[in-house]
XYZ file of C-alpha atoms in Angstrom:
621
model
C -119.930 -134.708 11.990
C -123.024 -134.574 9.770
C -122.618 -138.233 8.766
C -122.266 -139.294 12.426
C -125.401 -137.381 13.366
C -127.196 -138.878 10.416
C -126.180 -142.440 11.420
C -127.212 -141.869 15.034
C -130.545 -140.474 13.904
C -131.229 -143.451 11.632
C -130.909 -145.720 14.648
C -133.756 -143.841 16.324
C -136.159 -144.356 13.435
C -139.238 -146.435 14.137
C -140.533 -148.183 11.024
C -144.288 -148.455 10.414
C -146.400 -150.402 7.942
C -146.675 -147.672 5.278
C -143.082 -147.600 4.017
C -142.530 -144.375 5.937
C -140.928 -143.581 9.252
C -142.212 -142.247 12.521
C -139.406 -139.966 13.645
C -138.377 -139.296 17.204
C -137.601 -135.704 16.125
C -140.383 -133.993 14.172
C -139.872 -131.522 11.350
C -140.429 -127.911 12.507
C -143.994 -126.853 11.775
C -142.954 -123.783 9.804
C -141.248 -126.013 7.219
C -144.124 -128.509 7.044
C -146.735 -125.763 6.689
C -144.715 -123.877 4.092
C -144.143 -127.018 2.029
C -147.874 -127.742 1.941
C -148.709 -124.129 1.064
C -146.189 -123.944 -1.783
C -147.434 -127.253 -3.188
C -151.077 -126.119 -3.184
C -150.216 -122.767 -4.753
C -148.348 -124.454 -7.601
C -150.504 -127.544 -8.131
C -153.985 -126.230 -7.292
C -153.636 -122.543 -8.087
C -154.732 -121.667 -4.546
C -154.359 -118.215 -2.993
C -151.115 -117.878 -1.047
C -152.471 -115.492 1.583
C -155.633 -117.492 2.134
C -153.638 -120.684 2.711
C -151.261 -118.933 5.108
C -154.004 -117.556 7.309
C -155.981 -120.793 7.199
C -153.052 -122.503 8.946
C -153.316 -120.134 11.937
C -149.591 -120.494 12.591
C -148.221 -117.968 15.102
C -145.306 -117.044 12.797
C -147.341 -115.738 9.830
C -144.597 -113.381 8.636
C -142.009 -116.190 8.625
C -144.231 -118.548 6.625
C -145.105 -115.803 4.143
C -141.466 -114.878 3.578
C -140.315 -118.493 3.212
C -143.226 -119.298 0.870
C -142.540 -116.331 -1.406
C -138.798 -117.077 -1.511
C -139.425 -120.749 -2.325
C -141.895 -119.902 -5.099
C -139.496 -117.356 -6.529
C -136.590 -119.832 -6.532
C -138.454 -122.825 -8.012
C -136.592 -122.846 -11.378
C -133.216 -122.829 -9.601
C -134.393 -125.393 -7.041
C -135.390 -127.795 -9.814
C -131.903 -127.482 -11.302
C -130.228 -128.098 -7.942
C -132.352 -131.178 -7.230
C -131.610 -132.549 -10.679
C -127.845 -132.015 -10.476
C -127.406 -133.322 -6.923
C -129.756 -136.317 -7.517
C -131.002 -135.890 -3.955
C -134.576 -136.996 -4.694
C -133.470 -140.077 -6.628
C -131.091 -141.158 -3.909
C -133.541 -140.265 -1.124
C -136.960 -141.305 -2.510
C -138.686 -140.915 0.882
C -137.809 -137.228 1.055
C -140.834 -135.061 0.243
C -139.919 -132.945 -2.832
C -141.749 -129.818 -1.648
C -140.259 -130.053 1.832
C -136.824 -130.485 0.251
C -137.327 -127.279 -1.781
C -138.357 -125.336 1.314
C -135.370 -126.594 3.322
C -132.922 -125.809 0.498
C -134.384 -122.302 0.186
C -133.855 -121.756 3.916
C -130.296 -123.117 3.658
C -129.101 -121.237 0.571
C -131.209 -118.082 0.282
C -132.458 -117.178 3.750
C -130.833 -118.121 7.079
C -127.921 -120.078 5.590
C -128.344 -122.909 8.086
C -130.766 -125.592 9.302
C -130.812 -126.223 13.048
C -133.346 -129.036 13.388
C -132.271 -132.663 13.931
C -135.242 -134.185 12.086
C -134.439 -136.693 9.366
C -135.457 -134.507 6.362
C -133.242 -131.684 7.666
C -130.288 -134.032 8.236
C -130.818 -135.534 4.779
C -130.584 -132.108 3.137
C -127.554 -131.228 5.295
C -125.829 -134.399 4.103
C -125.965 -132.867 0.600
C -125.024 -129.349 1.703
C -121.593 -129.310 0.054
C -122.983 -130.555 -3.261
C -125.814 -128.053 -3.097
C -123.472 -125.138 -2.433
C -121.144 -126.171 -5.262
C -123.994 -126.417 -7.757
C -125.467 -123.220 -6.368
C -122.283 -121.325 -7.322
C -122.511 -122.609 -10.879
C -125.991 -121.119 -11.206
C -124.538 -117.631 -10.975
C -125.762 -114.762 -8.871
C -129.501 -114.910 -8.243
C -131.041 -112.176 -6.172
C -134.098 -113.193 -4.201
C -135.268 -110.527 -1.793
C -136.078 -111.741 1.683
C -139.721 -110.988 2.413
C -140.762 -110.870 6.052
C -144.315 -109.588 5.703
C -147.049 -108.767 3.251
C -146.176 -105.425 1.626
C -149.295 -104.940 -0.478
C -149.712 -101.233 -1.193
C -153.331 -101.215 -2.347
C -156.115 -100.959 0.256
C -157.646 -103.999 1.912
C -161.117 -104.318 0.347
C -163.963 -106.038 2.175
C -167.312 -106.948 0.628
C -170.286 -107.170 2.970
C -172.299 -110.334 2.361
C -175.728 -108.691 2.396
C -177.374 -112.116 2.618
C -176.196 -112.313 6.226
C -175.329 -108.762 7.244
C -176.686 -105.336 6.288
C -174.310 -102.556 5.273
C -175.491 -100.422 8.206
C -174.885 -103.223 10.705
C -171.421 -103.856 9.241
C -170.497 -100.191 9.709
C -171.532 -100.317 13.366
C -169.464 -103.509 13.883
C -166.374 -101.850 12.389
C -166.910 -98.805 14.564
C -167.210 -101.005 17.640
C -163.823 -102.451 16.664
C -162.323 -98.950 16.819
C -162.491 -97.953 13.131
C -163.687 -94.502 12.056
C -165.718 -94.095 8.848
C -164.658 -91.281 6.522
C -167.389 -89.262 4.759
C -168.417 -90.571 1.344
C -166.630 -88.827 -1.513
C -168.657 -86.737 -3.962
C -166.335 -87.321 -6.953
C -164.191 -90.235 -8.058
C -161.039 -88.116 -7.985
C -161.645 -87.110 -4.342
C -162.316 -90.770 -3.500
C -158.971 -91.795 -5.020
C -157.291 -89.051 -3.022
C -158.799 -90.467 0.185
C -157.648 -93.986 -0.754
C -154.086 -92.857 -1.353
C -153.928 -91.356 2.165
C -155.923 -94.052 3.960
C -154.370 -95.090 7.277
C -155.450 -96.456 10.641
C -157.963 -96.057 12.205
C -159.945 -94.856 9.160
C -161.941 -96.779 6.572
C -164.139 -95.609 3.690
C -167.160 -96.844 1.724
C -166.464 -97.489 -1.958
C -167.501 -94.805 -4.423
C -169.249 -97.194 -6.875
C -170.280 -100.299 -4.917
C -171.966 -99.545 -1.566
C -171.336 -103.022 -0.107
C -167.566 -102.579 -0.550
C -165.366 -100.935 2.098
C -161.687 -100.034 1.885
C -159.281 -100.301 4.812
C -155.586 -99.354 5.072
C -153.086 -101.706 3.377
C -152.136 -104.851 5.318
C -155.296 -104.772 7.436
C -156.096 -108.411 8.267
C -159.547 -109.848 8.796
C -158.726 -113.556 8.737
C -159.356 -113.940 12.455
C -162.413 -111.658 12.522
C -165.569 -113.539 13.540
C -167.575 -111.924 10.702
C -165.066 -113.236 8.152
C -165.095 -116.730 9.616
C -168.896 -116.988 9.535
C -169.216 -115.663 5.952
C -170.544 -112.174 6.688
C -167.384 -110.482 5.371
C -165.786 -111.457 2.050
C -162.188 -110.453 1.359
C -162.560 -109.531 -2.297
C -160.743 -106.894 -4.305
C -162.873 -104.104 -5.739
C -161.826 -104.933 -9.312
C -163.245 -108.429 -8.901
C -166.590 -106.914 -7.850
C -166.898 -104.619 -10.875
C -168.165 -107.325 -13.309
C -171.179 -108.153 -11.101
C -171.817 -104.462 -10.429
C -171.975 -103.862 -14.197
C -173.928 -107.065 -14.874
C -176.587 -105.666 -12.502
C -179.033 -108.624 -12.632
C -182.651 -107.940 -11.768
C -183.995 -109.640 -8.654
C -185.698 -112.930 -9.559
C -183.685 -113.433 -12.756
C -181.558 -116.393 -13.902
C -177.778 -115.951 -14.146
C -175.064 -118.210 -15.562
C -171.457 -117.997 -14.318
C -169.476 -120.023 -16.853
C -166.177 -120.206 -14.898
C -167.338 -119.894 -11.298
C -164.570 -121.096 -8.943
C -163.613 -120.024 -6.333
C -167.123 -118.560 -6.086
C -166.577 -114.895 -5.221
C -168.551 -113.579 -8.194
C -171.283 -116.249 -8.054
C -171.977 -115.500 -4.388
C -171.863 -111.769 -5.146
C -174.630 -112.345 -7.707
C -176.620 -114.261 -5.077
C -176.309 -111.274 -2.746
C -177.470 -108.933 -5.528
C -180.495 -111.173 -6.092
C -180.998 -111.639 -2.333
C -181.363 -115.361 -3.106
C -184.464 -114.555 -5.185
C -183.681 -116.098 -8.546
C -181.229 -118.713 -9.742
C -177.481 -118.753 -10.382
C -175.862 -121.615 -12.300
C -172.223 -121.724 -11.167
C -170.219 -123.920 -13.551
C -166.712 -125.215 -12.803
C -164.955 -128.014 -14.686
C -162.021 -128.639 -12.300
C -162.895 -131.040 -9.465
C -160.675 -129.444 -6.793
C -161.757 -125.911 -7.633
C -165.347 -127.138 -7.643
C -164.938 -128.193 -4.009
C -163.765 -124.660 -3.173
C -166.786 -123.267 -5.018
C -169.214 -125.455 -3.075
C -167.526 -124.495 0.207
C -167.849 -120.789 -0.592
C -171.538 -121.187 -1.503
C -172.221 -122.960 1.774
C -170.224 -120.485 3.867
C -172.042 -117.459 2.416
C -175.531 -119.082 2.535
C -176.015 -118.450 -1.189
C -178.970 -120.827 -1.496
C -179.940 -119.691 -5.003
C -176.589 -120.816 -6.445
C -176.627 -124.215 -8.173
C -173.049 -125.554 -8.564
C -172.369 -127.671 -11.655
C -169.129 -129.648 -11.910
C -168.897 -129.740 -15.684
C -167.569 -127.943 -18.746
C -169.561 -124.813 -19.591
C -169.054 -125.564 -23.285
C -171.168 -128.706 -22.940
C -174.220 -126.945 -21.501
C -177.238 -127.773 -23.641
C -178.812 -124.431 -24.663
C -182.252 -126.086 -24.611
C -181.940 -126.833 -20.892
C -180.647 -123.340 -20.115
C -182.704 -121.275 -22.544
C -184.175 -119.339 -19.597
C -180.792 -117.785 -18.691
C -181.016 -113.971 -18.763
C -177.546 -112.846 -17.625
C -174.161 -114.448 -18.266
C -170.768 -113.851 -16.703
C -167.787 -114.944 -18.808
C -164.691 -114.681 -16.606
C -162.328 -117.232 -18.207
C -158.861 -118.426 -17.303
C -156.326 -115.702 -18.056
C -152.695 -114.765 -17.458
C -153.509 -112.952 -14.191
C -151.128 -110.151 -15.157
C -153.266 -107.580 -13.343
C -153.061 -109.150 -9.880
C -150.930 -106.887 -7.703
C -150.225 -108.962 -4.606
C -149.505 -112.274 -6.328
C -145.978 -113.364 -5.364
C -143.540 -113.503 -8.259
C -142.918 -117.164 -8.995
C -140.394 -117.059 -11.844
C -138.283 -114.735 -13.966
C -141.018 -114.855 -16.643
C -143.680 -113.386 -14.337
C -144.872 -110.057 -15.699
C -143.512 -110.822 -19.183
C -146.009 -111.830 -21.880
C -145.446 -115.274 -23.413
C -146.832 -115.124 -26.944
C -147.632 -118.836 -27.273
C -149.405 -119.000 -23.912
C -151.356 -115.819 -24.629
C -152.378 -117.200 -28.015
C -153.716 -120.387 -26.416
C -155.551 -118.413 -23.740
C -157.019 -116.087 -26.351
C -158.334 -118.990 -28.431
C -160.218 -120.392 -25.462
C -161.468 -116.966 -24.342
C -162.897 -116.209 -27.792
C -164.506 -119.637 -27.995
C -166.153 -119.312 -24.570
C -167.416 -115.771 -25.188
C -168.786 -116.709 -28.605
C -170.573 -119.695 -27.051
C -172.241 -117.380 -24.529
C -173.266 -114.850 -27.186
C -174.775 -117.262 -29.698
C -176.384 -120.095 -27.772
C -178.695 -118.582 -25.149
C -181.714 -116.997 -26.892
C -183.153 -115.104 -23.908
C -179.962 -113.583 -22.533
C -180.186 -109.825 -21.947
C -176.676 -108.904 -20.841
C -173.288 -110.636 -20.970
C -170.168 -109.538 -19.112
C -166.701 -110.507 -20.325
C -163.929 -109.888 -17.778
C -160.322 -110.847 -17.085
C -157.746 -109.986 -14.436
C -155.298 -109.272 -17.243
C -153.777 -106.095 -18.654
C -152.735 -107.657 -21.972
C -154.772 -106.561 -25.050
C -154.406 -110.089 -26.452
C -156.844 -111.270 -23.775
C -159.010 -108.165 -23.820
C -159.506 -105.846 -26.833
C -158.396 -108.480 -29.335
C -160.922 -110.983 -27.940
C -163.731 -108.419 -28.124
C -162.800 -107.408 -31.689
C -162.865 -111.005 -32.859
C -166.410 -111.648 -31.626
C -167.652 -108.222 -32.782
C -167.003 -109.382 -36.327
C -169.497 -112.241 -35.790
C -172.431 -110.752 -33.855
C -173.442 -107.969 -36.231
C -176.155 -105.731 -34.710
C -177.626 -108.485 -32.517
C -175.635 -107.141 -29.543
C -174.548 -103.683 -28.489
C -171.242 -103.108 -26.718
C -172.339 -100.751 -23.939
C -169.968 -97.859 -23.112
C -168.878 -98.446 -19.524
C -168.108 -94.741 -19.229
C -171.847 -94.020 -19.381
C -172.744 -96.881 -17.034
C -170.426 -95.376 -14.407
C -171.577 -91.808 -15.162
C -168.094 -90.721 -16.268
C -166.668 -91.591 -12.854
C -163.737 -93.652 -14.127
C -160.301 -93.028 -15.626
C -159.055 -95.928 -17.765
C -160.754 -97.490 -20.770
C -159.892 -99.734 -23.697
C -157.755 -98.431 -26.548
C -159.310 -96.564 -29.476
C -156.935 -98.283 -31.889
C -159.176 -101.383 -31.655
C -162.659 -101.816 -33.119
C -164.188 -101.850 -29.633
C -162.804 -98.359 -29.094
C -162.942 -96.953 -25.570
C -166.217 -98.689 -24.647
C -164.617 -101.218 -22.259
C -163.241 -100.652 -18.762
C -159.698 -101.075 -17.493
C -158.772 -100.841 -13.835
C -155.109 -99.932 -13.375
C -153.401 -100.614 -10.021
C -151.429 -97.366 -10.050
C -154.484 -95.229 -10.854
C -157.450 -97.017 -9.268
C -155.710 -98.592 -6.230
C -157.048 -102.084 -6.986
C -156.043 -105.073 -9.105
C -155.745 -104.724 -12.865
C -158.968 -105.766 -14.572
C -160.775 -105.584 -17.919
C -164.567 -105.560 -18.323
C -166.738 -105.478 -21.470
C -170.550 -105.267 -21.377
C -172.690 -106.799 -24.158
C -176.415 -106.048 -24.314
C -178.801 -108.020 -26.528
C -180.695 -106.221 -29.267
C -183.866 -108.316 -29.616
C -184.943 -106.348 -32.696
C -182.257 -108.214 -34.610
C -182.013 -111.977 -35.016
C -178.759 -113.699 -34.220
C -176.696 -114.249 -37.377
C -175.505 -117.719 -38.297
C -171.999 -118.440 -37.079
C -170.113 -121.593 -38.035
C -167.014 -120.713 -36.028
C -166.215 -122.585 -32.818
C -168.738 -121.579 -30.201
C -171.199 -120.198 -32.745
C -174.864 -121.143 -33.072
C -174.195 -123.296 -36.127
C -171.382 -125.081 -34.320
C -173.716 -125.907 -31.440
C -175.652 -128.251 -33.728
C -172.841 -130.714 -33.145
C -174.180 -131.104 -29.628
C -177.621 -132.124 -30.852
C -177.090 -134.811 -33.463
C -175.850 -138.382 -33.243
C -172.643 -139.318 -34.989
C -173.438 -141.734 -37.807
C -170.914 -143.577 -39.902
C -171.386 -143.917 -43.653
C -170.455 -147.007 -45.611
C -171.736 -147.751 -49.110
C -174.276 -144.922 -48.669
C -175.914 -146.869 -45.838
C -176.367 -145.132 -42.450
C -175.207 -147.227 -39.501
C -174.886 -146.334 -35.825
C -171.920 -147.499 -33.806
C -172.064 -148.631 -30.205
C -169.177 -147.624 -27.983
C -168.325 -148.126 -24.324
C -165.405 -148.253 -21.914
C -164.535 -151.136 -19.671
C -163.450 -150.847 -16.029
C -159.840 -150.270 -17.091
C -160.777 -147.270 -19.245
C -160.191 -149.120 -22.516
C -162.627 -148.940 -25.410
C -164.739 -151.823 -26.520
C -167.064 -151.711 -29.507
C -170.336 -153.481 -30.184
C -169.188 -153.433 -33.821
C -165.667 -153.298 -35.160
C -164.783 -149.773 -36.297
C -161.714 -147.573 -36.669
C -162.014 -144.461 -34.481
C -159.938 -141.300 -33.898
C -156.577 -142.090 -32.344
C -157.019 -139.616 -29.477
C -160.409 -140.901 -28.350
C -159.009 -142.781 -25.358
C -157.505 -139.574 -23.991
C -160.765 -137.601 -23.998
C -162.742 -136.624 -20.930
C -166.262 -137.984 -20.853
C -169.265 -136.374 -19.171
C -172.623 -138.099 -19.088
C -175.191 -135.310 -19.329
C -174.496 -133.823 -22.765
C -174.027 -135.292 -26.212
C -171.135 -134.188 -28.401
C -170.184 -135.397 -31.830
C -167.592 -134.451 -34.400
C -168.649 -133.451 -37.933
C -167.388 -134.810 -41.220
C -165.513 -137.792 -39.844
C -163.670 -139.221 -42.851
C -162.167 -142.486 -41.741
C -162.263 -145.976 -43.121
C -164.909 -148.047 -41.437
C -165.040 -151.809 -41.081
C -168.461 -152.968 -39.947
C -168.995 -156.537 -38.901
C -172.495 -157.735 -39.756
C -174.615 -158.565 -36.758
C -178.243 -159.535 -36.296
C -178.290 -157.859 -32.901
C -179.963 -154.475 -32.593
C -177.342 -151.735 -32.673
C -177.292 -149.302 -29.789
C -177.161 -145.543 -30.354
C -174.214 -143.570 -29.117
C -172.074 -140.530 -29.957
C -168.322 -140.323 -30.458
C -166.456 -137.442 -28.890
C -163.950 -135.197 -30.577
C -161.286 -133.089 -28.902
C -161.473 -129.345 -29.579
C -158.247 -127.604 -30.742
C -156.066 -128.934 -27.933
C -158.351 -128.148 -25.008
C -159.459 -131.071 -22.876
C -163.131 -130.216 -22.878
C -165.413 -132.553 -20.990
C -167.537 -134.300 -23.601
C -170.246 -136.966 -23.454
C -171.683 -140.063 -25.054
C -175.323 -140.544 -25.995
C -175.976 -143.948 -24.447
C -178.857 -146.267 -25.266
C -182.129 -145.976 -23.396
C -181.597 -149.169 -21.418
C -178.045 -148.301 -20.448
C -179.056 -144.736 -19.508
C -181.704 -146.014 -17.093
C -179.296 -148.458 -15.484
C -176.672 -145.754 -14.918
C -179.184 -143.314 -13.478
C -180.499 -145.937 -11.065
C -176.935 -146.403 -9.814
C -176.438 -142.649 -9.445
C -179.707 -142.310 -7.501
C -178.587 -145.032 -5.089
C -175.329 -143.131 -4.521
C -177.274 -139.946 -3.955
C -179.390 -141.604 -1.293
C -176.159 -142.406 0.513
C -175.187 -138.724 0.444
C -172.679 -138.931 -2.394
C -174.636 -136.818 -4.907
C -176.372 -133.472 -4.747
C -180.119 -133.187 -5.311
C -179.564 -130.709 -8.109
C -177.496 -133.208 -10.098
C -180.361 -135.716 -9.978
C -182.753 -133.076 -11.268
C -180.350 -132.324 -14.125
C -180.188 -136.037 -14.934
C -183.975 -136.180 -14.956
C -184.160 -133.380 -17.493
C -181.581 -135.054 -19.715
C -183.402 -138.353 -19.371
C -186.685 -136.831 -20.591
C -184.985 -135.346 -23.659
C -183.182 -138.604 -24.463
C -186.376 -140.639 -24.071
C -188.350 -138.199 -26.219
C -185.746 -138.315 -28.995
C -185.611 -142.090 -28.732
C -189.415 -142.403 -29.000
C -189.477 -140.090 -32.015
C -186.835 -142.181 -33.775
C -188.683 -145.392 -32.985
C -191.916 -143.896 -34.290
C -190.211 -142.820 -37.528
C -188.831 -146.328 -38.010
C -192.280 -147.859 -37.449
C -193.898 -145.379 -39.856
C -191.336 -146.159 -42.562
C -191.892 -149.897 -42.047
C -195.680 -149.517 -42.369
C -195.292 -147.328 -45.461
C -192.982 -149.893 -47.027
C -195.510 -152.693 -46.379
C -198.335 -150.665 -47.923
C -196.248 -150.002 -51.046
C -195.377 -153.689 -51.347
C -199.047 -154.636 -51.067
C -199.944 -152.155 -53.839
C -197.197 -153.563 -56.046
C -198.459 -157.104 -55.486
C -202.025 -156.066 -56.336
C -200.884 -154.345 -59.538
C -198.816 -157.360 -60.495
C -201.828 -159.677 -60.026
């Protein structure tokens, strides 16, 4: 019966020019939407709830349940697809749609009623799928029909567009009743635990934060859609609250996407000051820019680059730094479980994350001379990403920084702190979902002691290590210093102005044009072909302990000018931001100044050599 239906349906297909088919029967929207949501959650790291409510589908509960079930079953789905060979035999079938349909067939409703081609294709493999499914053993996947988040729904008022008083009146007009502010943190927690409709309460610590009963939705609220309300958990707001930047100051957010914290800083500054929001990932950078625009955070300057390549000379005026690096996310309460390993620490992954976290924090501590306060935060509950990271950098900074006790900053109105078995003691903050009714978070506060000079640190991220970003890479042969020219052609392959053996992994490195990076102590055999042509100056990148950091080449003066002219033309067409051109201008001035100094040194040495030769000739005569 299935084969007959499948054959009949194939006769109704209308081919088009793109090797796909326009079907007479469309795939149900719930499956299409869910497939796109699951893909973006897995590939882009997007928020599941945000994606669901962006779609504005009438069956929100159905999409949420199907999405969670599909994400939870992904390991088993990959096995089923591999064993049944369905994707190899049906190459036009979208893999994510196939996973959603199989989840619906095997774990949820047990049937597929649509007559669209993707559904009929999956049904043609139903017997194989069920046979292989039995061999996987019993797998329990709870059916989720709605969001069952138990913590309150936190809302941050964007004070750039809406005052706290006006927001309260808007909520009251909507039928909500404001509870009296609590006098102690314990009484506040008691109110949170009993919060229910139609009551809401102002946060005990952060006045622009309000808590509503669990599962309160604001996605369709006009104030949310125009950027006046930000759906942000309280724990995520704590780092900026503790950073407490002074109005008119300069702040650096080293890992800024999706932009919640950067725009929170802008609100604290009331757009009076400057916030550098750095994000290396291109897709996440787009989200960051969108959030900045939506919230009217005009003082935020987005930078699509690696924070580790920021030249401290160009950002020496930074006064506050937020270090909120990639982490395991083990403290996030309402994140759907996506595999059997969720919630279980993976030692190798944690070790890799810790290495990067230490490197980034050390870079912030050692390379910005005017910084007053630095916040380190994660949404993790693992000490490997928290206390152990702090202890490692404490061994390097000496008395040049003080680790401020968060207990005092919050006037003893908090419950959970870091463990005393570590060197950092109980100076850092932990938010625990079961105690504080928000996501799990860790926050450490460093304050600069300007009476002490920064010690020298040769470890990765330290102030001695940063010198690698300043110098040109030179290659030694027969005790003669030579500079090597390097470039890539349109196919991404390397070509050299002179023949030279280079690191094997150079082709795989990411290149960024605004910062120079070079590797020290390169010990490789060099073959230099003699040439009368003037050799161009350039740097060679080096990968850093397995992380694909975005590095750059120091191009020649002529080539730099040509590239910048091209970029300016693109900008005039609307393809580049004004801020990027300004950054290029600053880099250009530094490069030209260094170039002129080098040229002057060469000319001085030449003149000195001529004078000495003349003296020798005179003596000889």
